PDB file of C-alpha atoms in Angstrom:
ATOM      1  CA  MET L   1     -20.318   9.413   0.492  1.00  0.00           C
ATOM      2  CA  ASP L   2     -22.937  10.725  -2.062  1.00  0.00           C
ATOM      3  CA  ALA L   3     -24.485   7.334  -2.449  1.00  0.00           C
ATOM      4  CA  LEU L   4     -24.471   6.732   1.162  1.00  0.00           C
ATOM      5  CA  GLY L   5     -26.509  10.062   1.789  1.00  0.00           C
ATOM      6  CA  ARG L   6     -29.014   8.347  -0.505  1.00  0.00           C
ATOM      7  CA  GLY L   7     -29.032   5.014   1.276  1.00  0.00           C
ATOM      8  CA  TYR L   8     -26.601   3.120  -1.031  1.00  0.00           C
ATOM      9  CA  LEU L   9     -23.857   1.165   0.594  1.00  0.00           C
ATOM     10  CA  GLU L  10     -22.353  -0.790  -2.293  1.00  0.00           C
ATOM     11  CA  PRO L  11     -20.435   1.906  -3.983  1.00  0.00           C
ATOM     12  CA  ALA L  12     -18.298   2.489  -0.725  1.00  0.00           C
ATOM     13  CA  ILE L  13     -16.812  -1.261  -0.833  1.00  0.00           C
ATOM     14  CA  PRO L  14     -14.605  -0.686  -3.980  1.00  0.00           C
ATOM     15  CA  ALA L  15     -13.445   2.619  -2.365  1.00  0.00           C
ATOM     16  CA  LEU L  16     -12.259   0.727   0.546  1.00  0.00           C
ATOM     17  CA  VAL L  17     -10.818  -2.333  -1.270  1.00  0.00           C
ATOM     18  CA  ALA L  18      -8.904   0.142  -3.534  1.00  0.00           C
ATOM     19  CA  SER L  19      -7.087   1.794  -0.266  1.00  0.00           C
ATOM     20  CA  ARG L  20      -5.292  -1.451   1.062  1.00  0.00           C
ATOM     21  CA  GLY L  21      -2.250  -0.537  -0.104  1.00  0.00           C
ATOM     22  CA  ASP L  22      -2.244   2.920   1.236  1.00  0.00           C
ATOM     23  CA  PRO L  23      -2.532   3.353   5.015  1.00  0.00           C
ATOM     24  CA  GLU L  24      -3.061   7.003   4.706  1.00  0.00           C
ATOM     25  CA  VAL L  25      -5.718   6.871   2.320  1.00  0.00           C
ATOM     26  CA  ARG L  26      -7.257   3.865   3.790  1.00  0.00           C
ATOM     27  CA  ALA L  27      -7.467   5.661   7.129  1.00  0.00           C
ATOM     28  CA  LEU L  28      -8.845   8.881   5.777  1.00  0.00           C
ATOM     29  CA  ARG L  29     -11.631   7.016   3.540  1.00  0.00           C
ATOM     30  CA  VAL L  30     -12.806   4.946   6.199  1.00  0.00           C
ATOM     31  CA  GLU L  31     -13.335   7.824   8.403  1.00  0.00           C
ATOM     32  CA  ALA L  32     -15.237   9.674   5.685  1.00  0.00           C
ATOM     33  CA  LEU L  33     -17.243   6.702   4.907  1.00  0.00           C
ATOM     34  CA  SER L  34     -18.430   5.644   8.394  1.00  0.00           C
ATOM     35  CA  ARG L  35     -19.456   9.048   9.190  1.00  0.00           C
ATOM     36  CA  ALA L  36     -21.448   9.199   6.257  1.00  0.00           C
ATOM     37  CA  ALA L  37     -22.879   5.804   7.093  1.00  0.00           C
ATOM     38  CA  VAL L  38     -23.960   6.704  10.738  1.00  0.00           C
ATOM     39  CA  GLY L  39     -27.472   5.125  11.100  1.00  0.00           C
ATOM     40  CA  LEU L  40     -26.819   2.424   8.280  1.00  0.00           C
ATOM     41  CA  THR L  41     -25.240   0.036  10.273  1.00  0.00           C
ATOM     42  CA  ASP L  42     -27.693  -2.443   9.472  1.00  0.00           C
ATOM     43  CA  GLY L  43     -26.892  -2.304   5.932  1.00  0.00           C
ATOM     44  CA  ILE L  44     -23.449  -2.838   6.548  1.00  0.00           C
ATOM     45  CA  GLU L  45     -24.339  -5.987   8.695  1.00  0.00           C
ATOM     46  CA  ALA L  46     -26.277  -7.314   6.010  1.00  0.00           C
ATOM     47  CA  LEU L  47     -23.255  -7.086   3.373  1.00  0.00           C
ATOM     48  CA  ILE L  48     -21.114  -8.773   5.954  1.00  0.00           C
ATOM     49  CA  SER L  49     -23.666 -11.759   6.126  1.00  0.00           C
ATOM     50  CA  ARG L  50     -22.804 -12.074   2.441  1.00  0.00           C
ATOM     51  CA  ASP L  51     -19.151 -11.969   2.844  1.00  0.00           C
ATOM     52  CA  ARG L  52     -17.792 -12.591   6.224  1.00  0.00           C
ATOM     53  CA  VAL L  53     -14.183 -12.675   5.522  1.00  0.00           C
ATOM     54  CA  ASN L  54     -13.941  -9.226   4.014  1.00  0.00           C
ATOM     55  CA  PRO L  55     -11.659  -7.035   6.217  1.00  0.00           C
ATOM     56  CA  ASP L  56     -12.917  -3.875   4.652  1.00  0.00           C
ATOM     57  CA  LEU L  57     -16.568  -4.344   5.639  1.00  0.00           C
ATOM     58  CA  TRP L  58     -15.633  -5.238   9.339  1.00  0.00           C
ATOM     59  CA  LEU L  59     -13.455  -2.309   9.527  1.00  0.00           C
ATOM     60  CA  TRP L  60     -16.426  -0.176   8.133  1.00  0.00           C
ATOM     61  CA  LEU L  61     -18.834  -1.690  10.474  1.00  0.00           C
ATOM     62  CA  GLY L  62     -16.602  -1.121  13.652  1.00  0.00           C
ATOM     63  CA  ARG L  63     -15.662   2.543  12.762  1.00  0.00           C
ATOM     64  CA  THR L  64     -19.188   3.557  11.944  1.00  0.00           C
ATOM     65  CA  ARG L  65     -20.311   2.175  15.474  1.00  0.00           C
ATOM     66  CA  VAL L  66     -17.449   4.253  16.746  1.00  0.00           C
ATOM     67  CA  GLU L  67     -18.715   7.297  15.132  1.00  0.00           C
ATOM     68  CA  GLU L  68     -22.472   6.385  16.164  1.00  0.00           C
ATOM     69  CA  ALA L  69     -21.422   6.365  19.621  1.00  0.00           C
ATOM     70  CA  TRP L  70     -19.587   9.667  19.732  1.00  0.00           C
ATOM     71  CA  GLU L  71     -22.742  11.202  18.488  1.00  0.00           C
ATOM     72  CA  ILE L  72     -24.690  10.057  21.537  1.00  0.00           C
ATOM     73  CA  LYS L  73     -21.870  10.772  24.049  1.00  0.00           C
ATOM     74  CA  PRO L  74     -23.154  12.993  26.938  1.00  0.00           C
ATOM     75  CA  ASP L  75     -21.504  16.189  27.732  1.00  0.00           C
ATOM     76  CA  VAL L  76     -18.803  15.767  30.311  1.00  0.00           C
ATOM     77  CA  ARG L  77     -20.281  18.249  32.640  1.00  0.00           C
ATOM     78  CA  ALA L  78     -23.815  16.743  32.468  1.00  0.00           C
ATOM     79  CA  ARG L  79     -22.623  12.961  33.244  1.00  0.00           C
ATOM     80  CA  ALA L  80     -24.031  12.860  36.626  1.00  0.00           C
ATOM     81  CA  VAL L  81     -27.515  13.662  35.518  1.00  0.00           C
ATOM     82  CA  GLN L  82     -27.381  11.798  32.304  1.00  0.00           C
ATOM     83  CA  ALA L  83     -26.258   8.162  33.660  1.00  0.00           C
ATOM     84  CA  ASP L  84     -28.424   6.177  31.430  1.00  0.00           C
ATOM     85  CA  ARG L  85     -27.355   8.025  28.325  1.00  0.00           C
ATOM     86  CA  THR L  86     -23.722   7.356  29.394  1.00  0.00           C
ATOM     87  CA  ARG L  87     -24.549   3.563  29.757  1.00  0.00           C
ATOM     88  CA  VAL L  88     -25.869   3.723  26.382  1.00  0.00           C
ATOM     89  CA  PHE L  89     -22.772   5.444  25.050  1.00  0.00           C
ATOM     90  CA  HIS L  90     -20.579   2.719  26.729  1.00  0.00           C
ATOM     91  CA  ARG L  91     -22.661   0.129  25.011  1.00  0.00           C
ATOM     92  CA  ALA L  92     -22.575   1.658  21.575  1.00  0.00           C
ATOM     93  CA  MET L  93     -19.127   2.247  21.688  1.00  0.00           C
ATOM     94  CA  GLU L  94     -18.125  -1.389  22.980  1.00  0.00           C
ATOM     95  CA  ALA L  95     -20.100  -2.895  20.109  1.00  0.00           C
ATOM     96  CA  ALA L  96     -17.397  -1.537  17.835  1.00  0.00           C
ATOM     97  CA  ARG L  97     -14.642  -3.407  19.400  1.00  0.00           C
ATOM     98  CA  GLY L  98     -15.446  -6.985  18.077  1.00  0.00           C
ATOM     99  CA  PRO L  99     -15.724  -5.811  14.453  1.00  0.00           C
ATOM    100  CA  LEU L 100     -12.299  -3.884  14.696  1.00  0.00           C
ATOM    101  CA  LEU L 101     -10.574  -6.737  16.039  1.00  0.00           C
ATOM    102  CA  THR L 102     -11.994  -8.940  13.353  1.00  0.00           C
ATOM    103  CA  ALA L 103     -10.822  -6.457  10.786  1.00  0.00           C
ATOM    104  CA  ALA L 104      -7.124  -6.609  12.341  1.00  0.00           C
ATOM    105  CA  GLN L 105      -7.344 -10.248  12.396  1.00  0.00           C
ATOM    106  CA  LEU L 106      -8.198 -10.574   8.704  1.00  0.00           C
ATOM    107  CA  MET L 107      -5.510  -7.793   7.480  1.00  0.00           C
ATOM    108  CA  PRO L 108      -2.940  -8.094  10.248  1.00  0.00           C
ATOM    109  CA  ALA L 109      -0.562  -5.392   8.676  1.00  0.00           C
ATOM    110  CA  ASP L 110      -3.394  -2.753   8.318  1.00  0.00           C
ATOM    111  CA  PRO L 111      -3.018   0.039  11.051  1.00  0.00           C
ATOM    112  CA  ALA L 112      -6.675   1.197  10.248  1.00  0.00           C
ATOM    113  CA  PRO L 113      -8.337  -0.764  12.756  1.00  0.00           C
ATOM    114  CA  TRP L 114      -6.058   0.249  15.618  1.00  0.00           C
ATOM    115  CA  ALA L 115      -6.316   3.805  14.877  1.00  0.00           C
ATOM    116  CA  SER L 116     -10.137   3.468  15.278  1.00  0.00           C
ATOM    117  CA  LEU L 117      -9.539   1.432  18.292  1.00  0.00           C
ATOM    118  CA  LEU L 118      -7.476   4.456  19.557  1.00  0.00           C
ATOM    119  CA  TRP L 119     -10.787   6.501  19.667  1.00  0.00           C
ATOM    120  CA  LEU L 120     -12.868   3.493  21.316  1.00  0.00           C
ATOM    121  CA  ALA L 121     -10.388   3.366  24.206  1.00  0.00           C
ATOM    122  CA  LEU L 122     -10.537   7.163  24.590  1.00  0.00           C
ATOM    123  CA  GLY L 123     -14.289   7.111  24.480  1.00  0.00           C
ATOM    124  CA  MET L 124     -14.387   4.357  26.997  1.00  0.00           C
ATOM    125  CA  ASP L 125     -11.770   5.830  29.296  1.00  0.00           C
ATOM    126  CA  ARG L 126      -9.873   2.924  29.361  1.00  0.00           C
ATOM    127  CA  PRO L 127      -6.727   2.534  31.526  1.00  0.00           C
ATOM    128  CA  ARG L 128      -3.411   4.215  30.408  1.00  0.00           C
ATOM    129  CA  GLU L 129      -1.648   0.991  29.656  1.00  0.00           C
ATOM    130  CA  GLU L 130      -4.465  -0.284  27.371  1.00  0.00           C
ATOM    131  CA  LYS L 131      -4.406   2.904  25.275  1.00  0.00           C
ATOM    132  CA  ASP L 132      -0.489   2.719  24.940  1.00  0.00           C
ATOM    133  CA  SER L 133      -0.840  -1.085  23.943  1.00  0.00           C
ATOM    134  CA  ILE L 134      -3.036   0.073  21.135  1.00  0.00           C
ATOM    135  CA  TRP L 135      -0.835   3.043  20.060  1.00  0.00           C
ATOM    136  CA  ALA L 136       2.171   0.569  19.783  1.00  0.00           C
ATOM    137  CA  GLU L 137       0.133  -1.720  17.558  1.00  0.00           C
ATOM    138  CA  SER L 138      -0.814   1.273  15.366  1.00  0.00           C
ATOM    139  CA  TRP L 139       2.787   2.782  15.454  1.00  0.00           C
ATOM    140  CA  ARG L 140       4.543  -0.682  14.811  1.00  0.00           C
ATOM    141  CA  ARG L 141       2.423  -1.082  11.444  1.00  0.00           C
ATOM    142  CA  HIS L 142       2.651   2.553  10.289  1.00  0.00           C
ATOM    143  CA  ARG L 143       4.717   4.972  12.174  1.00  0.00           C
ATOM    144  CA  THR L 144       3.512   8.395  10.636  1.00  0.00           C
ATOM    145  CA  LEU L 145      -0.126   7.460  10.232  1.00  0.00           C
ATOM    146  CA  PHE L 146      -1.574  10.895  10.560  1.00  0.00           C
ATOM    147  CA  ALA L 147      -5.033   9.304  11.842  1.00  0.00           C
ATOM    148  CA  SER L 148      -3.222   7.575  14.702  1.00  0.00           C
ATOM    149  CA  GLY L 149      -1.115  10.631  15.409  1.00  0.00           C
ATOM    150  CA  VAL L 150      -4.058  12.790  16.075  1.00  0.00           C
ATOM    151  CA  ALA L 151      -5.802  10.037  18.328  1.00  0.00           C
ATOM    152  CA  ARG L 152      -2.704   9.676  20.261  1.00  0.00           C
ATOM    153  CA  LEU L 153      -2.089  13.632  20.780  1.00  0.00           C
ATOM    154  CA  ILE L 154      -5.818  13.771  22.249  1.00  0.00           C
ATOM    155  CA  THR L 155      -5.236  10.804  24.187  1.00  0.00           C
ATOM    156  CA  LEU L 156      -2.075  12.550  25.792  1.00  0.00           C
ATOM    157  CA  SER L 157      -3.910  15.999  26.134  1.00  0.00           C
ATOM    158  CA  PRO L 158      -4.751  17.436  29.588  1.00  0.00           C
ATOM    159  CA  GLY L 159      -8.557  17.251  28.645  1.00  0.00           C
ATOM    160  CA  TRP L 160      -8.466  13.692  28.539  1.00  0.00           C
ATOM    161  CA  GLY L 161      -6.341  12.510  31.383  1.00  0.00           C
ATOM    162  CA  GLY L 162      -2.910  13.297  29.852  1.00  0.00           C
ATOM    163  CA  THR L 163      -0.438  16.310  30.604  1.00  0.00           C
ATOM    164  CA  SER L 164       0.613  19.151  28.586  1.00  0.00           C
ATOM    165  CA  GLN L 165       4.289  18.107  28.693  1.00  0.00           C
ATOM    166  CA  GLU L 166       3.701  14.434  27.338  1.00  0.00           C
ATOM    167  CA  MET L 167       1.513  15.931  24.782  1.00  0.00           C
ATOM    168  CA  PHE L 168       4.070  18.452  23.634  1.00  0.00           C
ATOM    169  CA  ASP L 169       6.734  15.954  23.940  1.00  0.00           C
ATOM    170  CA  PHE L 170       4.980  13.749  21.466  1.00  0.00           C
ATOM    171  CA  ALA L 171       4.020  16.466  19.003  1.00  0.00           C
ATOM    172  CA  ARG L 172       7.411  17.670  18.881  1.00  0.00           C
ATOM    173  CA  THR L 173       9.273  14.299  18.561  1.00  0.00           C
ATOM    174  CA  ALA L 174       6.521  13.322  15.675  1.00  0.00           C
ATOM    175  CA  ALA L 175       7.179  16.547  14.067  1.00  0.00           C
ATOM    176  CA  ARG L 176      11.067  16.013  14.074  1.00  0.00           C
ATOM    177  CA  GLN L 177      11.018  12.444  12.846  1.00  0.00           C
ATOM    178  CA  ALA L 178       8.492  12.851  10.100  1.00  0.00           C
ATOM    179  CA  PRO L 179       9.949  12.230   6.426  1.00  0.00           C
ATOM    180  CA  ALA L 180       9.885  15.236   4.062  1.00  0.00           C
ATOM    181  CA  GLY L 181       6.384  16.097   3.045  1.00  0.00           C
ATOM    182  CA  ASP L 182       4.795  14.149   5.873  1.00  0.00           C
ATOM    183  CA  PRO L 183       2.304  16.517   7.676  1.00  0.00           C
ATOM    184  CA  MET L 184       2.661  15.120  10.908  1.00  0.00           C
ATOM    185  CA  ALA L 185       4.298  18.627  11.988  1.00  0.00           C
ATOM    186  CA  ALA L 186       0.759  20.005  12.050  1.00  0.00           C
ATOM    187  CA  LEU L 187       0.359  18.131  15.597  1.00  0.00           C
ATOM    188  CA  LEU L 188       2.390  20.736  16.945  1.00  0.00           C
ATOM    189  CA  PRO L 189      -0.352  23.432  16.335  1.00  0.00           C
ATOM    190  CA  LEU L 190      -3.095  21.152  17.298  1.00  0.00           C
ATOM    191  CA  ALA L 191      -1.268  20.554  20.402  1.00  0.00           C
ATOM    192  CA  TYR L 192      -1.405  24.294  21.423  1.00  0.00           C
ATOM    193  CA  PHE L 193      -5.165  24.228  20.925  1.00  0.00           C
ATOM    194  CA  GLU L 194      -5.331  21.293  23.007  1.00  0.00           C
ATOM    195  CA  HIS L 195      -3.449  22.879  25.495  1.00  0.00           C
ATOM    196  CA  VAL L 196      -5.604  25.965  26.135  1.00  0.00           C
ATOM    197  CA  GLU L 197      -8.874  24.296  25.822  1.00  0.00           C
ATOM    198  CA  GLY L 198      -9.218  23.383  29.452  1.00  0.00           C
ATOM    199  CA  GLU L 199      -8.930  26.956  29.880  1.00  0.00           C
ATOM    200  CA  ARG L 200     -11.687  27.891  27.317  1.00  0.00           C
ATOM    201  CA  SER L 201      -8.953  30.424  26.261  1.00  0.00           C
ATOM    202  CA  GLY L 202      -8.665  29.259  22.465  1.00  0.00           C
ATOM    203  CA  ARG L 203     -11.108  32.132  21.345  1.00  0.00           C
ATOM    204  CA  SER L 204      -8.521  34.710  22.122  1.00  0.00           C
ATOM    205  CA  ARG L 205      -5.143  35.493  20.642  1.00  0.00           C
ATOM    206  CA  ALA L 206      -3.441  35.609  24.056  1.00  0.00           C
ATOM    207  CA  TRP L 207      -2.039  32.331  24.048  1.00  0.00           C
ATOM    208  CA  ILE L 208      -0.153  32.819  20.813  1.00  0.00           C
ATOM    209  CA  SER L 209       3.073  34.497  22.339  1.00  0.00           C
ATOM    210  CA  TYR L 210       6.012  35.137  20.413  1.00  0.00           C
ATOM    211  CA  GLU L 211       7.748  31.956  21.390  1.00  0.00           C
ATOM    212  CA  VAL L 212       4.789  29.883  20.401  1.00  0.00           C
ATOM    213  CA  GLN L 213       4.772  31.860  17.098  1.00  0.00           C
ATOM    214  CA  ARG L 214       8.058  30.942  16.468  1.00  0.00           C
ATOM    215  CA  GLU L 215       7.925  27.488  17.310  1.00  0.00           C
ATOM    216  CA  ILE L 216       4.668  26.911  14.841  1.00  0.00           C
ATOM    217  CA  THR L 217       6.761  28.943  12.013  1.00  0.00           C
ATOM    218  CA  ALA L 218       9.797  26.375  12.670  1.00  0.00           C
ATOM    219  CA  ALA L 219       7.090  23.607  12.417  1.00  0.00           C
ATOM    220  CA  ALA L 220       5.360  25.103   9.136  1.00  0.00           C
ATOM    221  CA  GLY L 221       8.690  25.389   7.594  1.00  0.00           C
ATOM    222  CA  GLN L 222       9.736  22.052   8.330  1.00  0.00           C
ATOM    223  CA  TRP L 223       6.715  20.552   6.604  1.00  0.00           C
ATOM    224  CA  HIS L 224       6.302  21.657   2.766  1.00  0.00           C
ATOM    225  CA  GLU L 225       4.463  19.964   0.056  1.00  0.00           C
ATOM    226  CA  ALA L 226       7.235  19.115  -2.603  1.00  0.00           C
ATOM    227  CA  ARG L 227       6.814  20.713  -5.978  1.00  0.00           C
ATOM    228  CA  GLY L 228       5.273  18.133  -8.421  1.00  0.00           C
ATOM    229  CA  ALA L 229       4.801  15.290  -5.562  1.00  0.00           C
ATOM    230  CA  ARG L 230       1.509  13.439  -5.173  1.00  0.00           C
ATOM    231  CA  PRO L 231      -0.455  15.725  -2.516  1.00  0.00           C
ATOM    232  CA  HIS L 232      -0.502  13.888   1.051  1.00  0.00           C
ATOM    233  CA  PRO L 233      -3.989  12.731   1.857  1.00  0.00           C
ATOM    234  CA  ARG L 234      -4.056  14.744   5.049  1.00  0.00           C
ATOM    235  CA  ALA L 235      -2.392  17.887   3.512  1.00  0.00           C
ATOM    236  CA  VAL L 236      -5.867  19.697   3.820  1.00  0.00           C
ATOM    237  CA  GLU L 237      -6.108  19.120   7.587  1.00  0.00           C
ATOM    238  CA  ALA L 238      -2.506  20.307   7.938  1.00  0.00           C
ATOM    239  CA  HIS L 239      -3.104  23.509   6.249  1.00  0.00           C
ATOM    240  CA  ASN L 240      -6.208  23.904   8.386  1.00  0.00           C
ATOM    241  CA  ALA L 241      -4.238  23.400  11.519  1.00  0.00           C
ATOM    242  CA  PHE L 242      -1.341  25.767  10.582  1.00  0.00           C
ATOM    243  CA  GLY L 243      -3.848  28.453   9.248  1.00  0.00           C
ATOM    244  CA  ALA L 244      -6.084  28.524  12.232  1.00  0.00           C
ATOM    245  CA  ALA L 245      -2.834  29.115  14.464  1.00  0.00           C
ATOM    246  CA  PHE L 246      -1.435  31.895  12.217  1.00  0.00           C
ATOM    247  CA  TYR L 247      -4.808  33.488  11.996  1.00  0.00           C
ATOM    248  CA  LEU L 248      -5.161  33.942  15.836  1.00  0.00           C
ATOM    249  CA  ALA L 249      -1.696  35.023  16.028  1.00  0.00           C
ATOM    250  CA  ASP L 250      -2.583  37.760  13.448  1.00  0.00           C
ATOM    251  CA  MET L 251       0.136  36.354  11.193  1.00  0.00           C
ATOM    252  CA  ARG L 252      -2.016  37.180   8.134  1.00  0.00           C
ATOM    253  CA  ARG L 253       0.421  36.576   5.173  1.00  0.00           C
ATOM    254  CA  PRO L 254       1.154  32.747   6.390  1.00  0.00           C
ATOM    255  CA  ALA L 255      -2.589  32.437   7.454  1.00  0.00           C
ATOM    256  CA  ARG L 256      -3.708  33.390   4.222  1.00  0.00           C
ATOM    257  CA  GLY L 257      -1.213  31.074   2.547  1.00  0.00           C
ATOM    258  CA  HIS L 258      -2.141  27.944   4.324  1.00  0.00           C
ATOM    259  CA  LEU L 259      -6.021  28.677   4.312  1.00  0.00           C
ATOM    260  CA  SER L 260      -5.729  29.287   0.425  1.00  0.00           C
ATOM    261  CA  ARG L 261      -4.423  25.791  -0.056  1.00  0.00           C
ATOM    262  CA  THR L 262      -7.173  23.985   1.795  1.00  0.00           C
ATOM    263  CA  ASP L 263      -9.560  24.664  -1.442  1.00  0.00           C
ATOM    264  CA  GLY L 264     -12.352  25.846   0.710  1.00  0.00           C
ATOM    265  CA  ARG L 265     -12.291  22.869   2.826  1.00  0.00           C
ATOM    266  CA  PHE L 266     -12.266  22.956   6.649  1.00  0.00           C
ATOM    267  CA  SER L 267     -11.498  20.279   9.044  1.00  0.00           C
ATOM    268  CA  ALA L 268     -13.414  19.889  12.547  1.00  0.00           C
ATOM    269  CA  LEU L 269      -9.682  20.250  14.389  1.00  0.00           C
ATOM    270  CA  PRO L 270      -8.727  22.741  15.153  1.00  0.00           C
ATOM    271  CA  TRP L 271     -11.750  25.033  14.275  1.00  0.00           C
ATOM    272  CA  SER L 272     -14.025  23.293  16.834  1.00  0.00           C
ATOM    273  CA  HIS L 273     -12.002  24.913  19.521  1.00  0.00           C
ATOM    274  CA  LEU L 274     -13.130  28.264  18.514  1.00  0.00           C
ATOM    275  CA  GLY L 275     -16.879  27.403  17.962  1.00  0.00           C
ATOM    276  CA  ASP L 276     -18.914  25.922  14.876  1.00  0.00           C
ATOM    277  CA  PRO L 277     -16.239  24.675  12.523  1.00  0.00           C
ATOM    278  CA  ALA L 278     -17.719  25.944   9.177  1.00  0.00           C
ATOM    279  CA  ARG L 279     -18.449  29.195  10.481  1.00  0.00           C
ATOM    280  CA  GLU L 280     -15.015  29.864  12.064  1.00  0.00           C
ATOM    281  CA  PHE L 281     -13.259  28.645   8.781  1.00  0.00           C
ATOM    282  CA  THR L 282     -15.493  30.842   6.694  1.00  0.00           C
ATOM    283  CA  LYS L 283     -15.088  33.839   9.175  1.00  0.00           C
ATOM    284  CA  ALA L 284     -11.284  33.381   9.102  1.00  0.00           C
ATOM    285  CA  CYS L 285     -10.974  33.194   5.393  1.00  0.00           C
ATOM    286  CA  SER L 286     -13.184  36.148   4.969  1.00  0.00           C
ATOM    287  CA  ARG L 287     -11.254  38.363   7.143  1.00  0.00           C
ATOM    288  CA  LEU L 288      -8.122  37.232   5.014  1.00  0.00           C
ATOM    289  CA  ASN L 289      -9.667  37.712   1.786  1.00  0.00           C
ATOM    290  CA  VAL L 290      -9.299  33.848   0.913  1.00  0.00           C
ATOM    291  CA  ILE L 291     -11.688  32.779  -1.674  1.00  0.00           C
ATOM    292  CA  THR L 292     -13.265  29.645  -0.365  1.00  0.00           C
ATOM    293  CA  SER L 293     -15.656  28.713  -3.436  1.00  0.00           C
ATOM    294  CA  GLY L 294     -16.377  29.392  -6.803  1.00  0.00           C
TER     295      GLY L 294
END
């Protein structure tokens, strides 16, 4: 990512190649490297011109185009007066489909292209049947891929055409069926943040009822990082999710416990529901006396 910030693309290739045997690491790396490569797709295309059978390059190109499209997505409340920009957004998002399908074809067992296609289908507002079909392809390849789980959760949320009932059913089932040490339980606090987003009430503590506190506490208790085990690649995101929920509930001890295990690293979800993610995370850590750096 540092190299990409200086315009050097080649160091990303071995990082992606090395992730082929670990879907969680692969999905995380392609997300991070694609966000860092926004604006550099011409360079990725040049790499592909020299190696057209490398699935990593096609996956990287497709996901980078998804990230570039999301950056120009018009505000939903302004679509009526931004028709041209909406068409540009759709063209940019659709341009990601070919590379992602090529990556899926070159590496059939890889769930990462399908996780990215979930975001494409969401952005394009594709029919529910298509979204369900893409989810099935990802789930079939890796049933507990956190990246796909988050995308599916958003797809089922009320703000994106789903319902709170099906969103919570999905989050609870995913948490219940997750193996020991897997952070899929963090989908539950994320579901509560999505639930209140439409009402713009996420900024207050009013929605953290006793029943919600009890359910999130149970989910946090279900997920624990086994002592001595290799940390899950998405553990930091899970700690952010639980930490933010406990912080809003004014449950200082568990909030401090989770946020202290983020090592000062915030994730966009769920903090973006409260405002600027970096600022909200820092504010919460400050109020809880959690050291975030140094």
